[in-house]
Tab-separated table of C-alpha atoms in Angstrom:
chain	number	residue	atom	x	y	z
M	29	MET	CA	-40.577	93.743	110.220
M	30	PRO	CA	-42.383	96.757	108.726
M	31	ARG	CA	-45.119	95.866	106.264
M	32	ILE	CA	-46.001	99.261	104.866
M	33	LEU	CA	-46.462	100.973	101.529
M	34	ASP	CA	-46.696	104.635	102.372
M	35	ALA	CA	-44.860	107.674	101.072
M	36	PRO	CA	-42.248	109.045	103.485
M	37	SER	CA	-43.450	112.125	105.343
M	38	ALA	CA	-40.398	114.130	104.231
M	39	ALA	CA	-41.269	113.956	100.530
M	40	SER	CA	-41.184	117.229	98.633
M	41	SER	CA	-41.332	118.497	95.061
M	42	HIS	CA	-38.795	120.296	92.937
M	43	PRO	CA	-39.385	123.433	90.901
M	44	GLY	CA	-39.156	121.866	87.461
M	45	ASP	CA	-38.407	118.786	85.416
M	46	ASP	CA	-35.982	120.313	82.929
M	47	LEU	CA	-32.436	119.433	81.950
M	48	GLN	CA	-30.863	121.969	84.290
M	49	VAL	CA	-32.640	120.448	87.269
M	50	ALA	CA	-31.454	117.001	86.154
M	51	ALA	CA	-27.867	118.205	85.808
M	52	SER	CA	-27.941	119.820	89.237
M	53	ALA	CA	-29.440	116.694	90.800
M	54	ALA	CA	-26.768	114.492	89.223
M	55	GLN	CA	-24.172	116.649	90.968
M	56	GLY	CA	-26.016	116.469	94.290
M	57	GLU	CA	-28.072	119.672	94.393
M	58	GLY	CA	-31.714	118.908	95.150
M	59	LYS	CA	-30.995	115.264	94.400
M	60	ARG	CA	-33.393	113.691	96.859
M	61	GLU	CA	-36.414	115.671	95.660
M	62	TYR	CA	-35.603	115.250	91.984
M	63	VAL	CA	-34.985	111.490	92.217
M	64	GLN	CA	-38.150	110.826	94.197
M	65	ARG	CA	-40.319	112.808	91.785
M	66	MET	CA	-38.613	111.527	88.641
M	67	PHE	CA	-38.882	107.827	89.492
M	68	SER	CA	-42.488	108.295	90.561
M	69	ASP	CA	-43.202	109.849	87.155
M	70	ILE	CA	-41.554	107.131	85.045
M	71	ALA	CA	-42.797	104.170	87.097
M	72	PRO	CA	-45.352	102.927	84.506
M	73	ARG	CA	-42.675	102.425	81.812
M	74	TYR	CA	-39.654	101.736	84.002
M	75	ASP	CA	-39.436	97.954	83.565
M	76	LEU	CA	-39.921	98.135	79.792
M	77	LEU	CA	-37.260	100.798	79.363
M	78	ASN	CA	-34.796	98.994	81.637
M	79	HIS	CA	-34.855	95.867	79.521
M	80	VAL	CA	-35.031	97.607	76.134
M	81	LEU	CA	-32.266	100.119	76.815
M	82	SER	CA	-29.924	97.479	78.252
M	83	LEU	CA	-30.762	94.913	75.533
M	84	ASN	CA	-31.847	92.633	78.432
M	85	ILE	CA	-28.282	92.439	79.769
M	86	ASP	CA	-29.561	93.883	83.053
M	87	LYS	CA	-31.315	90.580	83.813
M	88	ARG	CA	-28.010	88.697	83.670
M	89	TRP	CA	-26.327	91.315	85.842
M	90	ARG	CA	-29.021	90.987	88.515
M	91	LYS	CA	-28.649	87.210	88.637
M	92	ARG	CA	-24.901	87.569	89.079
M	93	ALA	CA	-25.373	90.109	91.858
M	94	LEU	CA	-27.695	87.726	93.695
M	95	ARG	CA	-25.044	85.015	93.538
M	96	ALA	CA	-22.626	87.482	95.147
M	97	LEU	CA	-25.137	87.983	97.972
M	98	ALA	CA	-24.567	84.334	98.995
M	99	TRP	CA	-28.126	84.103	100.349
M	100	ASN	CA	-27.911	80.286	100.331
M	101	ALA	CA	-25.794	80.496	103.492
M	102	ARG	CA	-29.011	81.643	105.246
M	103	PRO	CA	-31.861	80.595	102.940
M	104	ALA	CA	-34.530	81.322	105.566
M	105	GLY	CA	-33.158	84.768	106.439
M	106	THR	CA	-34.529	88.292	106.091
M	107	TYR	CA	-33.092	90.264	103.173
M	108	LEU	CA	-33.254	93.866	102.027
M	109	ASP	CA	-33.717	94.966	98.420
M	110	LEU	CA	-32.633	98.600	98.764
M	111	CYS	CA	-33.805	101.290	96.323
M	112	ALA	CA	-36.017	98.444	95.159
M	113	GLY	CA	-37.905	100.294	92.431
M	114	THR	CA	-40.383	97.882	90.873
M	115	LEU	CA	-39.103	94.988	92.991
M	116	ASP	CA	-37.301	93.116	90.200
M	117	VAL	CA	-34.384	92.024	92.392
M	118	GLY	CA	-36.533	91.016	95.347
M	119	ALA	CA	-38.845	89.005	93.089
M	120	LEU	CA	-35.877	87.280	91.491
M	121	LEU	CA	-34.467	86.397	94.917
M	122	VAL	CA	-37.650	84.838	96.295
M	123	ARG	CA	-37.949	82.705	93.142
M	124	GLN	CA	-34.513	81.138	93.644
M	125	PRO	CA	-34.685	77.367	94.272
M	126	GLY	CA	-34.159	76.740	97.975
M	127	PHE	CA	-34.951	80.270	99.144
M	128	ARG	CA	-37.262	80.126	102.176
M	129	GLY	CA	-36.801	83.599	103.594
M	130	PHE	CA	-38.364	87.045	103.399
M	131	VAL	CA	-37.431	90.142	101.379
M	132	ALA	CA	-38.282	93.742	102.202
M	133	GLY	CA	-38.195	95.969	99.122
M	134	ALA	CA	-37.488	99.510	100.312
M	135	ASP	CA	-37.833	102.636	98.169
M	136	PHE	CA	-39.015	106.196	98.734
M	137	ALA	CA	-40.606	106.441	95.267
M	138	VAL	CA	-43.803	104.666	96.279
M	139	PRO	CA	-45.344	104.565	92.761
M	140	MET	CA	-42.389	102.406	91.693
M	141	LEU	CA	-43.174	99.913	94.449
M	142	GLN	CA	-46.846	99.947	93.511
M	143	HIS	CA	-45.998	98.994	89.930
M	144	GLY	CA	-43.960	96.074	91.256
M	145	LYS	CA	-46.745	94.593	93.352
M	146	GLY	CA	-47.776	91.152	92.168
M	147	LYS	CA	-44.303	90.051	91.081
M	148	ALA	CA	-44.160	87.807	94.160
M	149	PRO	CA	-46.497	86.975	97.066
M	150	TYR	CA	-46.732	89.710	99.689
M	151	ALA	CA	-45.893	87.183	102.417
M	152	VAL	CA	-42.362	86.747	101.051
M	153	LEU	CA	-41.752	90.095	99.289
M	154	THR	CA	-43.132	93.184	101.000
M	155	PRO	CA	-42.772	96.720	99.592
M	156	VAL	CA	-41.716	99.278	102.204
M	157	GLY	CA	-41.955	103.007	101.584
M	158	ALA	CA	-38.695	104.198	103.124
M	159	ASP	CA	-35.725	106.495	102.561
M	160	ALA	CA	-32.355	104.753	102.219
M	161	LEU	CA	-30.922	107.241	104.716
M	162	GLN	CA	-33.414	106.301	107.440
M	163	LEU	CA	-34.433	102.679	107.160
M	164	PRO	CA	-37.255	101.426	109.415
M	165	PHE	CA	-35.366	98.332	110.565
M	166	ALA	CA	-33.672	97.531	113.849
M	167	ALA	CA	-29.892	97.400	114.022
M	168	GLY	CA	-28.520	93.986	113.120
M	169	SER	CA	-31.893	92.664	111.936
M	170	ILE	CA	-31.133	91.976	108.253
M	171	ASP	CA	-29.274	88.905	106.934
M	172	GLY	CA	-28.131	90.505	103.684
M	173	ALA	CA	-28.795	93.531	101.474
M	174	ILE	CA	-28.561	94.272	97.784
M	175	VAL	CA	-29.027	97.441	95.746
M	176	ALA	CA	-29.233	97.346	91.951
M	177	PHE	CA	-28.739	100.606	90.034
M	178	GLY	CA	-29.926	102.706	92.953
M	179	ILE	CA	-27.023	103.611	95.192
M	180	ARG	CA	-25.895	106.475	92.929
M	181	ASN	CA	-29.324	108.072	93.456
M	182	VAL	CA	-28.962	108.276	97.241
M	183	ALA	CA	-28.577	111.905	98.293
M	184	ASP	CA	-25.724	111.156	100.729
M	185	LEU	CA	-23.745	108.103	99.609
M	186	ASP	CA	-21.623	107.763	102.736
M	187	ALA	CA	-24.592	108.125	105.076
M	188	GLY	CA	-26.468	105.566	102.985
M	189	LEU	CA	-23.625	103.063	103.263
M	190	ARG	CA	-23.492	103.552	107.031
M	191	GLU	CA	-27.246	103.072	107.317
M	192	VAL	CA	-27.092	99.767	105.439
M	193	ARG	CA	-24.292	98.628	107.698
M	194	ARG	CA	-26.384	99.535	110.756
M	195	VAL	CA	-29.275	97.235	109.829
M	196	LEU	CA	-27.104	94.257	108.804
M	197	ARG	CA	-26.236	91.522	111.276
M	198	PRO	CA	-22.566	90.614	111.847
M	199	GLY	CA	-21.291	88.517	108.969
M	200	ALA	CA	-24.008	89.696	106.551
M	201	ARG	CA	-23.163	90.755	103.011
M	202	PHE	CA	-23.997	93.933	101.141
M	203	VAL	CA	-23.959	93.825	97.329
M	204	ILE	CA	-23.996	96.865	95.056
M	205	LEU	CA	-24.742	96.513	91.334
M	206	GLU	CA	-24.193	99.819	89.584
M	207	PHE	CA	-23.345	101.335	86.227
M	208	SER	CA	-19.744	102.268	85.570
M	209	THR	CA	-17.665	103.856	82.819
M	210	PRO	CA	-15.591	101.480	80.646
M	211	ARG	CA	-11.814	101.907	80.793
M	212	PHE	CA	-10.975	100.898	77.196
M	213	ALA	CA	-11.054	103.933	74.891
M	214	LEU	CA	-13.055	102.415	72.005
M	215	VAL	CA	-15.600	100.787	74.287
M	216	ARG	CA	-15.897	103.977	76.341
M	217	ALA	CA	-16.467	106.096	73.229
M	218	ALA	CA	-19.262	103.826	71.971
M	219	TYR	CA	-20.760	103.576	75.447
M	220	LEU	CA	-20.780	107.335	75.988
M	221	ALA	CA	-22.297	107.971	72.561
M	222	TYR	CA	-25.119	105.551	73.334
M	223	PHE	CA	-25.545	106.765	76.909
M	224	HIS	CA	-25.622	110.479	76.097
M	225	HIS	CA	-27.539	110.446	72.797
M	226	VAL	CA	-29.466	107.249	71.980
M	227	LEU	CA	-30.608	106.422	75.516
M	228	PRO	CA	-32.026	109.890	76.343
M	229	PHE	CA	-33.888	110.017	73.011
M	230	ILE	CA	-35.533	106.606	73.455
M	231	GLY	CA	-36.146	107.275	77.143
M	232	ARG	CA	-37.967	110.543	76.434
M	233	LEU	CA	-39.949	108.980	73.588
M	234	VAL	CA	-41.205	105.990	75.612
M	235	SER	CA	-41.506	107.460	79.098
M	236	GLY	CA	-42.668	110.941	78.126
M	237	HIS	CA	-40.342	112.374	80.770
M	238	LYS	CA	-38.174	115.294	79.634
M	239	SER	CA	-35.099	114.720	81.757
M	240	ALA	CA	-35.111	111.286	83.448
M	241	TYR	CA	-32.943	109.588	80.859
M	242	THR	CA	-30.639	112.584	80.634
M	243	TYR	CA	-30.145	112.428	84.410
M	244	LEU	CA	-29.093	108.761	84.120
M	245	PRO	CA	-25.785	109.271	82.220
M	246	MET	CA	-25.077	112.422	84.218
M	247	SER	CA	-25.497	110.544	87.497
M	248	VAL	CA	-23.187	107.763	86.312
M	249	ALA	CA	-20.550	110.319	85.260
M	250	ASN	CA	-20.677	111.859	88.747
M	251	PHE	CA	-20.559	108.518	90.584
M	252	PRO	CA	-17.289	107.331	92.185
M	253	THR	CA	-14.985	104.943	90.334
M	254	GLU	CA	-14.927	101.299	91.401
M	255	GLU	CA	-11.813	101.841	93.493
M	256	THR	CA	-13.238	104.909	95.220
M	257	LEU	CA	-16.565	103.230	95.951
M	258	ALA	CA	-14.689	100.303	97.518
M	259	GLU	CA	-12.757	102.753	99.711
M	260	ARG	CA	-15.957	104.445	100.826
M	261	MET	CA	-17.527	101.091	101.668
M	262	ARG	CA	-14.525	100.318	103.880
M	263	ALA	CA	-14.814	103.747	105.497
M	264	ALA	CA	-18.472	102.970	106.290
M	265	GLY	CA	-17.374	99.861	108.186
M	266	PHE	CA	-17.553	97.089	105.600
M	267	SER	CA	-14.737	94.554	105.435
M	268	THR	CA	-13.578	92.089	102.768
M	269	VAL	CA	-14.677	94.580	100.116
M	270	THR	CA	-14.260	93.264	96.578
M	271	TRP	CA	-15.483	94.355	93.179
M	272	GLU	CA	-15.632	93.106	89.595
M	273	ARG	CA	-16.428	94.751	86.276
M	274	LEU	CA	-19.205	93.392	84.064
M	275	THR	CA	-19.654	93.496	80.279
M	276	LEU	CA	-16.506	95.424	79.333
M	277	GLY	CA	-16.856	97.724	82.326
M	278	ILE	CA	-20.390	98.964	81.654
M	279	ALA	CA	-21.389	97.919	85.175
M	280	ALA	CA	-19.703	96.646	88.323
M	281	ILE	CA	-20.578	94.554	91.372
M	282	HIS	CA	-19.177	95.508	94.785
M	283	THR	CA	-19.460	93.218	97.782
M	284	GLY	CA	-18.749	93.997	101.430
M	285	THR	CA	-19.228	92.153	104.722
M	286	VAL	CA	-20.226	93.480	108.137
């Protein structure tokens, strides 16, 4: 199992951190470079903003996603926290009563991982500097994987899904927790007003980053619907794919099995 915390050799920079770059990245142009740089920049305030901007609902969503992972079927297994950021999900998993396994927290924005160090002992939660499209794990070596609010940031969604499937052992589960767009008109209107106006303002004020919290709603708007994401998971080789909406459709959990 890799035990590294190094930036991927393919890292590069983008020409600017303005709204046009964010909009282009949300639609896929220069996405990898923008996402890596942006998350590295906002790492010091990321946890604070996550909880403030979601009114702490994100903590409940993460707990529900971990239940969907069904880790208790293999409590001593090896698990992957993909696009791990500041290691919130991995730390929550290793603290679960009865968990005796190991979690690798993989992300290519190494400063995010560095800000998550100390949330759990290194022996059970190890940060790994790695791109989601080229994971440093052997095929069939992982007992389960989870990604929370990160899959929409992967430059090639379908390739990312296939790469996760590659590293999972037969019978292992993959859980995706991601933002969605509510279906009910009134809820959607309030959600979009908050997402496109309040959230970017607070995000800029606290993080000091010009475009990170403008990229967020743009990336959600360009992300597949729940039904389409389920179809793409099946196309990547996952079976028994299910999904459920959370909190009036603000987020959704998808689960698939190898």
